[in-house]
Coordinates of C-alpha atoms in Angstrom, one line a residue:
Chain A
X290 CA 100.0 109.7 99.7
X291 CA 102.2 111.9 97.7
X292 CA 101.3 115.3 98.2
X293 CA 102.9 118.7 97.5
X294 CA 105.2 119.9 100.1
X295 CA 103.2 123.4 100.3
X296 CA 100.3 121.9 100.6
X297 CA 101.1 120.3 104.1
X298 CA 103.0 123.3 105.2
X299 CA 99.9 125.7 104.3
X300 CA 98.0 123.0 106.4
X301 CA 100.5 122.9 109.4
X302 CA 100.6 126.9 109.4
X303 CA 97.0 127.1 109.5
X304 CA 96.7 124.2 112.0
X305 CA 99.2 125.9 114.4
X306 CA 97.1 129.4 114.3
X307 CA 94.1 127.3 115.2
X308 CA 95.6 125.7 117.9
X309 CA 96.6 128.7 119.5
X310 CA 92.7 130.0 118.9
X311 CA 91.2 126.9 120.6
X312 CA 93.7 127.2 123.6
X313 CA 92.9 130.7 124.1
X314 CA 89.3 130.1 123.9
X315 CA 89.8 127.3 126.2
X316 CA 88.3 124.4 123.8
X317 CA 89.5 120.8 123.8
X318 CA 89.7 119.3 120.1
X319 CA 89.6 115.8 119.8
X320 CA 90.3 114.5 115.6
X321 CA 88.2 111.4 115.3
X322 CA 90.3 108.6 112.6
X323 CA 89.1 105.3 111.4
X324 CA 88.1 103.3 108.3
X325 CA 84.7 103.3 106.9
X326 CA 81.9 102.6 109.3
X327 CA 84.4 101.9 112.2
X328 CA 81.7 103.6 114.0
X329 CA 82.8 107.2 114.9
X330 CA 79.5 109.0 114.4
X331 CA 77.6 106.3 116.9
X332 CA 80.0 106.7 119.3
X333 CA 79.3 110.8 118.8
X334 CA 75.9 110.6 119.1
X335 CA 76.2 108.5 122.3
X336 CA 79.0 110.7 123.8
X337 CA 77.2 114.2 122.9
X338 CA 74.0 112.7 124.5
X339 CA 75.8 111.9 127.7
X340 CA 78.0 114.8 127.7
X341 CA 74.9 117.4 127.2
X342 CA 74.3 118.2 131.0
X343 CA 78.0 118.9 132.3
X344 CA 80.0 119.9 128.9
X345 CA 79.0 121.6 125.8
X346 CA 79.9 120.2 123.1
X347 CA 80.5 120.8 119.2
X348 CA 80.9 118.8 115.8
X349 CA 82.4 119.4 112.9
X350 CA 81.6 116.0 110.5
X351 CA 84.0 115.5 107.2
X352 CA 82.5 113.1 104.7
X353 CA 82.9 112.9 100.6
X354 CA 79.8 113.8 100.4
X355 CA 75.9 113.2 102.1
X356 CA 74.7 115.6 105.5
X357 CA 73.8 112.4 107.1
X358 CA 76.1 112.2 110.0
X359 CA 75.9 115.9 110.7
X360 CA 71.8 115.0 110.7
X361 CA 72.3 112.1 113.1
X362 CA 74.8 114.8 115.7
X363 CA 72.2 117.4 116.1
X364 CA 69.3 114.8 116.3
X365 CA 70.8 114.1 119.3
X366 CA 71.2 118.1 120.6
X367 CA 74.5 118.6 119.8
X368 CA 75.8 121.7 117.3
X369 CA 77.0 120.3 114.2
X370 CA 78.7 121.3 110.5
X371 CA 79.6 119.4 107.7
X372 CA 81.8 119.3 105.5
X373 CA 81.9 117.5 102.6
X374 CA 84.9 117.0 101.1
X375 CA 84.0 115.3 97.8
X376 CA 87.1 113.6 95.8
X377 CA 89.4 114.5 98.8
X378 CA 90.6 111.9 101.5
X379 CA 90.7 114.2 104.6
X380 CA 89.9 117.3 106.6
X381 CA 92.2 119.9 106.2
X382 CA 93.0 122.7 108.8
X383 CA 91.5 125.7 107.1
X384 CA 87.8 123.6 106.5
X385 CA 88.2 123.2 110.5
X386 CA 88.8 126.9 111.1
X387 CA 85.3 127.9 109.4
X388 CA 83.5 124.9 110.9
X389 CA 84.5 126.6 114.8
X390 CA 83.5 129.8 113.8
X391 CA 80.6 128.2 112.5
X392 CA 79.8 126.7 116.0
X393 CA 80.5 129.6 117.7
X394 CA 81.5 127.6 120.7
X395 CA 81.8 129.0 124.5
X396 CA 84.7 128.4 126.7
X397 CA 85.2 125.0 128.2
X398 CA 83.3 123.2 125.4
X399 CA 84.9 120.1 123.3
X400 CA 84.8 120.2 119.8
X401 CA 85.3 116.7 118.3
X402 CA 86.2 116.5 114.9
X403 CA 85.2 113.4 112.8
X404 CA 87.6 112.8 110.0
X405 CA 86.6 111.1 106.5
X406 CA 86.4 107.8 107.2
X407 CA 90.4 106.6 106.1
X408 CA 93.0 105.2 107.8
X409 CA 96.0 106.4 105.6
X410 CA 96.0 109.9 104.6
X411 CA 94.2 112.1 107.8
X412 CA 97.6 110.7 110.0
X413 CA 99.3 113.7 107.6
X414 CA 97.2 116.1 108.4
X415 CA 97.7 118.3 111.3
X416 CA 93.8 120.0 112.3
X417 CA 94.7 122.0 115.6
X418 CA 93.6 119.3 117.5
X419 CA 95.0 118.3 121.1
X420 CA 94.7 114.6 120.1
X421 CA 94.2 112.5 117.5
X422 CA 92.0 109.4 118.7
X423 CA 91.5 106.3 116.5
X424 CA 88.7 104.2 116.3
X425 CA 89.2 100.7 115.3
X426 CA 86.0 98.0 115.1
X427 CA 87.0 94.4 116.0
X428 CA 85.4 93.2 112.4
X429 CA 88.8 94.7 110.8
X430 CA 91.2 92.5 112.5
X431 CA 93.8 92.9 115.3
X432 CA 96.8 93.3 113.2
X433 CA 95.8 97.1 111.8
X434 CA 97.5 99.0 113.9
X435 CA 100.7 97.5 112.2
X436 CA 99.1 97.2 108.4
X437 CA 99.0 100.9 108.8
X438 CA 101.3 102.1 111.6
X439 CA 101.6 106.0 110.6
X440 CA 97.8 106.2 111.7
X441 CA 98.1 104.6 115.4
X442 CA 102.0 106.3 115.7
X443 CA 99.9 109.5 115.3
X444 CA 97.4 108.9 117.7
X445 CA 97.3 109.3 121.7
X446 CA 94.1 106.8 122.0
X447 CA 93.0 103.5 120.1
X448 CA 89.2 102.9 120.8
X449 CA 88.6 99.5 120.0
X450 CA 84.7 99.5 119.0
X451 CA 81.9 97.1 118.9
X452 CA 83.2 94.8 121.2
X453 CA 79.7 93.6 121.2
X454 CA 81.1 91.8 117.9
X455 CA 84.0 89.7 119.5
X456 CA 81.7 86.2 120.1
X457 CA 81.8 86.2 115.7
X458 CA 85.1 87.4 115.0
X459 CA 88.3 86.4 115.1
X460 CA 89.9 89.2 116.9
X461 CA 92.4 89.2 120.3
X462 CA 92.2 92.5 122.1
X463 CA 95.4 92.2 124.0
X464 CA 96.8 91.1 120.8
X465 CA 95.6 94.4 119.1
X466 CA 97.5 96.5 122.1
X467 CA 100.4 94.5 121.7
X468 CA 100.5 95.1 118.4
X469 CA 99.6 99.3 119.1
X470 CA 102.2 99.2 121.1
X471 CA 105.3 98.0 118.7
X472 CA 103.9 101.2 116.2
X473 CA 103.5 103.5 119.4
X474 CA 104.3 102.8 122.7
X475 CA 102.6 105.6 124.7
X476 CA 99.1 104.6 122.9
X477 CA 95.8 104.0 125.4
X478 CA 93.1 101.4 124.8
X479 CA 89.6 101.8 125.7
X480 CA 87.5 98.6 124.3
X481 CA 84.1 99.6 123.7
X482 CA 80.6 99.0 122.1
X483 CA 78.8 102.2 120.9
X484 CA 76.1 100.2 120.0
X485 CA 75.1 98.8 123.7
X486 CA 77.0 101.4 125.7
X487 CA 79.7 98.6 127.2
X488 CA 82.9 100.4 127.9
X489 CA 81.8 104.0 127.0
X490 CA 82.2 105.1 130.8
X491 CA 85.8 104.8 130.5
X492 CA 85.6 107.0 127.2
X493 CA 83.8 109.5 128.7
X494 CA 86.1 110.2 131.8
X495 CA 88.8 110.1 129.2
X496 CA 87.0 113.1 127.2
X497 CA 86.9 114.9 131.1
X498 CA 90.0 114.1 132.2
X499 CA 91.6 115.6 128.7
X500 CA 89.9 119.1 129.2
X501 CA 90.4 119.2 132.6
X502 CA 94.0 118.7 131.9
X503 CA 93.9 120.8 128.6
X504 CA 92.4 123.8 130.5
X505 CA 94.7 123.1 133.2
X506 CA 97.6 123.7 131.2
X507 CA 96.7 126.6 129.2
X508 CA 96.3 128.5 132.8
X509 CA 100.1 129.1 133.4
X510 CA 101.0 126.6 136.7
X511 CA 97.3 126.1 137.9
X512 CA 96.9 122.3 139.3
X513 CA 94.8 120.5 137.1
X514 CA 91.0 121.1 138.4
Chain B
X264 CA 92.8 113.9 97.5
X265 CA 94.9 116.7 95.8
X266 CA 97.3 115.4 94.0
X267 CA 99.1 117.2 91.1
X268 CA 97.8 116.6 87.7
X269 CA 101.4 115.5 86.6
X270 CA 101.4 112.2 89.2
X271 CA 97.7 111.7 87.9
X272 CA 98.8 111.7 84.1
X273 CA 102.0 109.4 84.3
X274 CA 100.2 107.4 86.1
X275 CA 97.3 107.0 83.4
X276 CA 99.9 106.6 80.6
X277 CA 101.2 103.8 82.6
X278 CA 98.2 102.3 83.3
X279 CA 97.2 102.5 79.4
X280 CA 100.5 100.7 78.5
X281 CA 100.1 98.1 81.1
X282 CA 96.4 97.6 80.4
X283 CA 97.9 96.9 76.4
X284 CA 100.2 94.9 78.1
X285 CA 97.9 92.3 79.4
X286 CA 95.3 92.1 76.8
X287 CA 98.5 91.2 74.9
X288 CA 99.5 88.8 77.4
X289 CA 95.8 87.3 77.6
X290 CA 95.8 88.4 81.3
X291 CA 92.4 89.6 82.9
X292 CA 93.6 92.0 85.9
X293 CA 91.1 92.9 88.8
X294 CA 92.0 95.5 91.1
X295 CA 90.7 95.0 94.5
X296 CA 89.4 97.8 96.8
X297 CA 87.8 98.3 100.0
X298 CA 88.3 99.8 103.4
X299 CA 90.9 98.2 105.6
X300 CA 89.8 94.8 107.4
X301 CA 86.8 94.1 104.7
X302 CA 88.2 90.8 104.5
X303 CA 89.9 91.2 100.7
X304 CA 92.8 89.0 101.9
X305 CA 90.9 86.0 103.2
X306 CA 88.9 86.3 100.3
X307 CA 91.6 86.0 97.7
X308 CA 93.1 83.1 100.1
X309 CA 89.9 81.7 99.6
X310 CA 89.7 82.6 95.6
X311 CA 93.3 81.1 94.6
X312 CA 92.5 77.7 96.8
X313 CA 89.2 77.0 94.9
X314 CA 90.5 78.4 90.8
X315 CA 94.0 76.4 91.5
X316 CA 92.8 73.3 89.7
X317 CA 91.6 75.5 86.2
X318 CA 93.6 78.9 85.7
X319 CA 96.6 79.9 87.0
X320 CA 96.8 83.1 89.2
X321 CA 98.8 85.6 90.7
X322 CA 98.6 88.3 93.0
X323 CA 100.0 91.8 93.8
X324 CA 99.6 92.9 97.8
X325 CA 99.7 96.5 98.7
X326 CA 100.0 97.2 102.1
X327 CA 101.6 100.7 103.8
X328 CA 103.6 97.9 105.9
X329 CA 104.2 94.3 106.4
X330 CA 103.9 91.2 104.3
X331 CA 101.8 89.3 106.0
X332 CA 98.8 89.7 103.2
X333 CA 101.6 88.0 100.5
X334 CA 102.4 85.4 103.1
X335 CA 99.2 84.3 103.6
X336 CA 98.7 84.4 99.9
X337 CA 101.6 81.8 98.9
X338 CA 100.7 79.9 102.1
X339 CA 97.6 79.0 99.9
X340 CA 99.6 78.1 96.8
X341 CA 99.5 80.9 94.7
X342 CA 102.6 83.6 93.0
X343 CA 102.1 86.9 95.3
X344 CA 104.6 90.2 95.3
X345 CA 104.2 92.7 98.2
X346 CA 104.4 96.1 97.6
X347 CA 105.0 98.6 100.7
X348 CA 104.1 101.9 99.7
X349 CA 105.2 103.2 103.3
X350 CA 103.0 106.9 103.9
X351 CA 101.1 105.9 100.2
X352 CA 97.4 105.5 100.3
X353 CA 97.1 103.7 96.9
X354 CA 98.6 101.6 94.4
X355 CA 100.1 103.3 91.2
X356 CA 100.6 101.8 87.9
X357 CA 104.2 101.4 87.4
X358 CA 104.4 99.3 90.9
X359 CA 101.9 97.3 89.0
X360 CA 104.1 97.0 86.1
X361 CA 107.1 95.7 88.4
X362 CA 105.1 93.4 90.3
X363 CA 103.7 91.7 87.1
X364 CA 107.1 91.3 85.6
X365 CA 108.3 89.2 88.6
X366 CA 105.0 86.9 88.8
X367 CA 106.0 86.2 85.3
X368 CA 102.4 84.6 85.0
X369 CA 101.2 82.7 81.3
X370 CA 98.5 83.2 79.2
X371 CA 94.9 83.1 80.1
X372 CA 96.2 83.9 84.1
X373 CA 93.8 85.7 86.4
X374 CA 96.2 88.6 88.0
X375 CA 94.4 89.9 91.7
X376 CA 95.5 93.2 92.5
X377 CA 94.5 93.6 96.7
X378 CA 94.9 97.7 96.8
X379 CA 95.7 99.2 99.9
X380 CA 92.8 99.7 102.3
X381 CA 91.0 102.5 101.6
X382 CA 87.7 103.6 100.0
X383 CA 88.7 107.1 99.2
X384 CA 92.3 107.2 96.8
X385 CA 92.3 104.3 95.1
X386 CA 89.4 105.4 93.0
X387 CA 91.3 107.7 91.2
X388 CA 94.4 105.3 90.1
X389 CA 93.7 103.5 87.2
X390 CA 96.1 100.3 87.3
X391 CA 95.5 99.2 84.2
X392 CA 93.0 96.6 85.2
X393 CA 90.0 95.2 83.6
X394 CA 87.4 95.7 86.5
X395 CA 87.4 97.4 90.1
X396 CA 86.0 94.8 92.6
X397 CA 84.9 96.9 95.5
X398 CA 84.5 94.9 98.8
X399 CA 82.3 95.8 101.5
X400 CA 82.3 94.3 104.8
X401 CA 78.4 94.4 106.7
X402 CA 80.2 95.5 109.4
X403 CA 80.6 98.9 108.1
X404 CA 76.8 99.8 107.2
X405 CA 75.3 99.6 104.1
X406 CA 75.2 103.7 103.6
X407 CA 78.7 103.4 102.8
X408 CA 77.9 103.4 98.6
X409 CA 76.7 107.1 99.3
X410 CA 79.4 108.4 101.5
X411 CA 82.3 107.3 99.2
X412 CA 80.5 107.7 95.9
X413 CA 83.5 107.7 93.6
X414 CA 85.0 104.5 94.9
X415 CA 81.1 102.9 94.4
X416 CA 81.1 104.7 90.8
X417 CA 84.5 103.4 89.8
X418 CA 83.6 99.7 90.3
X419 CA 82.1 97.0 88.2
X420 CA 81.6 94.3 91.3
X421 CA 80.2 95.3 94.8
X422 CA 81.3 92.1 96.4
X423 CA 79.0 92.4 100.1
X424 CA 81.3 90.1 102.4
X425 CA 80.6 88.8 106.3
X426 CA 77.5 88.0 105.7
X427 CA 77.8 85.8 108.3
X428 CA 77.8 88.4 110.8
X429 CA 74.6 90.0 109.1
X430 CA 72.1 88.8 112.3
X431 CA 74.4 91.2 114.4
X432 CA 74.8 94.1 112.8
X433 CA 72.5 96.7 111.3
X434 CA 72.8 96.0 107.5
X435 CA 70.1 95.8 104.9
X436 CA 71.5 94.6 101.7
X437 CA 68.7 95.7 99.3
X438 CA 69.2 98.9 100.8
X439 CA 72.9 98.5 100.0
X440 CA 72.2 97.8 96.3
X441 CA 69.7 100.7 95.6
X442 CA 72.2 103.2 97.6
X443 CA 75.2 101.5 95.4
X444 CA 72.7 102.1 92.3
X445 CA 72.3 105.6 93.1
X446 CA 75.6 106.5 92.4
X447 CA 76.6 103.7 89.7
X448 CA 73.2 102.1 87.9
X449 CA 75.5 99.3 86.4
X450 CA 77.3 97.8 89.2
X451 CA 76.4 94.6 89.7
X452 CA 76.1 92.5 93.7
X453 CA 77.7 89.5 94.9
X454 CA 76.8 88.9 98.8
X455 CA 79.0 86.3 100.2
X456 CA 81.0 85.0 103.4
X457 CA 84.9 84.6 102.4
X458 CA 85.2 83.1 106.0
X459 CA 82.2 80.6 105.8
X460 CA 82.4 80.1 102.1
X461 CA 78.5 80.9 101.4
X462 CA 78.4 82.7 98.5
X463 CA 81.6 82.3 96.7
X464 CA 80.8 80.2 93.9
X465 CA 78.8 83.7 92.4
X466 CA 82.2 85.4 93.1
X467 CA 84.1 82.4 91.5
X468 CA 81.6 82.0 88.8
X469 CA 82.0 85.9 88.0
X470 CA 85.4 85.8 87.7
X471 CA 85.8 82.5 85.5
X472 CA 83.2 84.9 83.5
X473 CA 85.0 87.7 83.0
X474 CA 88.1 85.9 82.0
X475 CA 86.1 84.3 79.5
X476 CA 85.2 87.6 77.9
X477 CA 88.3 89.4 78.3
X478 CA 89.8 86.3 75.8
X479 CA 87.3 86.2 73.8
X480 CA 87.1 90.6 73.2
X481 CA 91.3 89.5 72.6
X482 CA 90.5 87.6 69.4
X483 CA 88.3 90.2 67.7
X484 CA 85.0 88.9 66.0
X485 CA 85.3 85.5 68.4
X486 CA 82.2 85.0 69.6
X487 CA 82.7 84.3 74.0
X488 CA 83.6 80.8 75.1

């Protein structure tokens, strides 16, 4: 993508200023990236579900346009805004800003962030978030991560989705890592199926462990709790 | 996607003089779309194999990285050029341009263009092309026409693809169609398999169709072949 140079840094600015708010307000933000119906909003509604007694949590949902995804989050009793971004590619830093105050979220919550659904351009754009986490289904192949490497170079975890899939598809999980890997070494898997729930324990400890360890850090030399 | 109004315009010219270009050259272009790992590689593989004996055809690979989609290409027997665009989320017109010089390809030819993946820029690139095929893997749910509208509205062909996987997934493809319609009344369906082969004598059949009308609206007043 060819964008302005301004444009980015008017991002990045802004994306820095929210950072800082969502560290003093002691909120972990997690920027959900995948193709099209990879699955991200399934895998919301299951995690918000399971999350609900221990862990408030919020969601801002980017889409070209429809309200169906924000519909399906707070159907399941989770706080939810979307924003609809119609032509564009990808959730910028200032639409995130007004989706927090929006939530109005209290300290210690997680606020996930679901992207458009594109594998290219979000990797550009910084939203604030602690981590960017990529969802990849096994019906698009093993070899994305290095079809489109800035994506999975930018991200800290690769969920690889609907593993429920893998009898019908010609798809080789450790082959997918491998392949992770050679883009971005330091990248975690967690294989899972939203759809049947296999795997999703090890996503949601993930989800814990990164606040514990995000609100760990932001208190100057605390152990993590 | 912002991009400045400058980019968009060269572009178009470009596109116009290459679309010139071709009807000169009796060339009928398609320009291939989807998101990533819809399975527009395997079905071109699949496409260039079956039209070998009767018209000649060529194809242009665009890929952020790696040549693995050409490769695959000339491993079934036909002329393919990669084209990296590195960060780029699209294909632009005067890549095009280059690419069709070096294919070199004769009269009556069938030129694929496989876009990058991605169901959000590409839309708005005009490469000069007859028709937009959008693919759509079942994979990715069949709401997907009203969630990328403009992709959906750009396109002449919905091509519905792993319909083999249709008993394990949640896809209804009437519903697909009438949320396809919404946004585009005119867009036709083909439903197929590239990976079993059901289905892709409609696809071939299409395309054998639309090069027979892009001759024949060539040689004004012939009546189609």
């Amino acid at each position: 993508m060819r964008v302005e140079r301004s444009l980015l840094e008017a991002n990045n600015r802004e994306a820095a200023r929210l950072r800082a708010q969502l560290e003093e307000a002691e909120i972990l933000a997690l920027n959900l990236v995948s193709s099209p119906g990879a699955g991200k909003t399934t895998l919301l509604v299951r995690t918000v579900e399971r999350l609900a007694k221990e862990i408030e949590t919020g969601v801002i949902e980017g889409d070209q346009q429809t309200s169906r995804d924000a519909d399906r989050i707070r159907q399941a009793g989770a706080n939810a805004v979307q924003i609809n971004t119609g032509k564009g590619c990808h959730l910028e830093a200032p639409s995130v800003a007004h989706g927090l105050a929006e939530l109005a979220l209290p300290p210690g919550s997680v606020l996930f962030v679901e992207n458009v659904g594109n594998l290219v351009c979000p990797a550009l754009f910084d939203l604030g978030e602690r981590h960017k986490v990529v969802v990849l289904s096994v019906a698009e192949g093993d070899d994305k991560p290095l079809k489109y490497p800035h994506m999975f170079r930018a991200a800290d975890l690769m969920i690889v989705n609907k593993i429920d899939l893998l009898p019908f598809v010609d798809f080789d999980l450790e082959a997918c890592l491998e392949n992770a890997r050679q883009v971005h070494p330091g990248i975690e898997m967690i294989a899972l199926s939203a759809t049947t729930g296999e795997g999703l324990e090890g996503w949601l400890e993930w989800v814990s462990s990164a606040r514990r360890r995000s609100r760990a850090s932001e208190r100057s030399g605390a152990p993590p709790a």
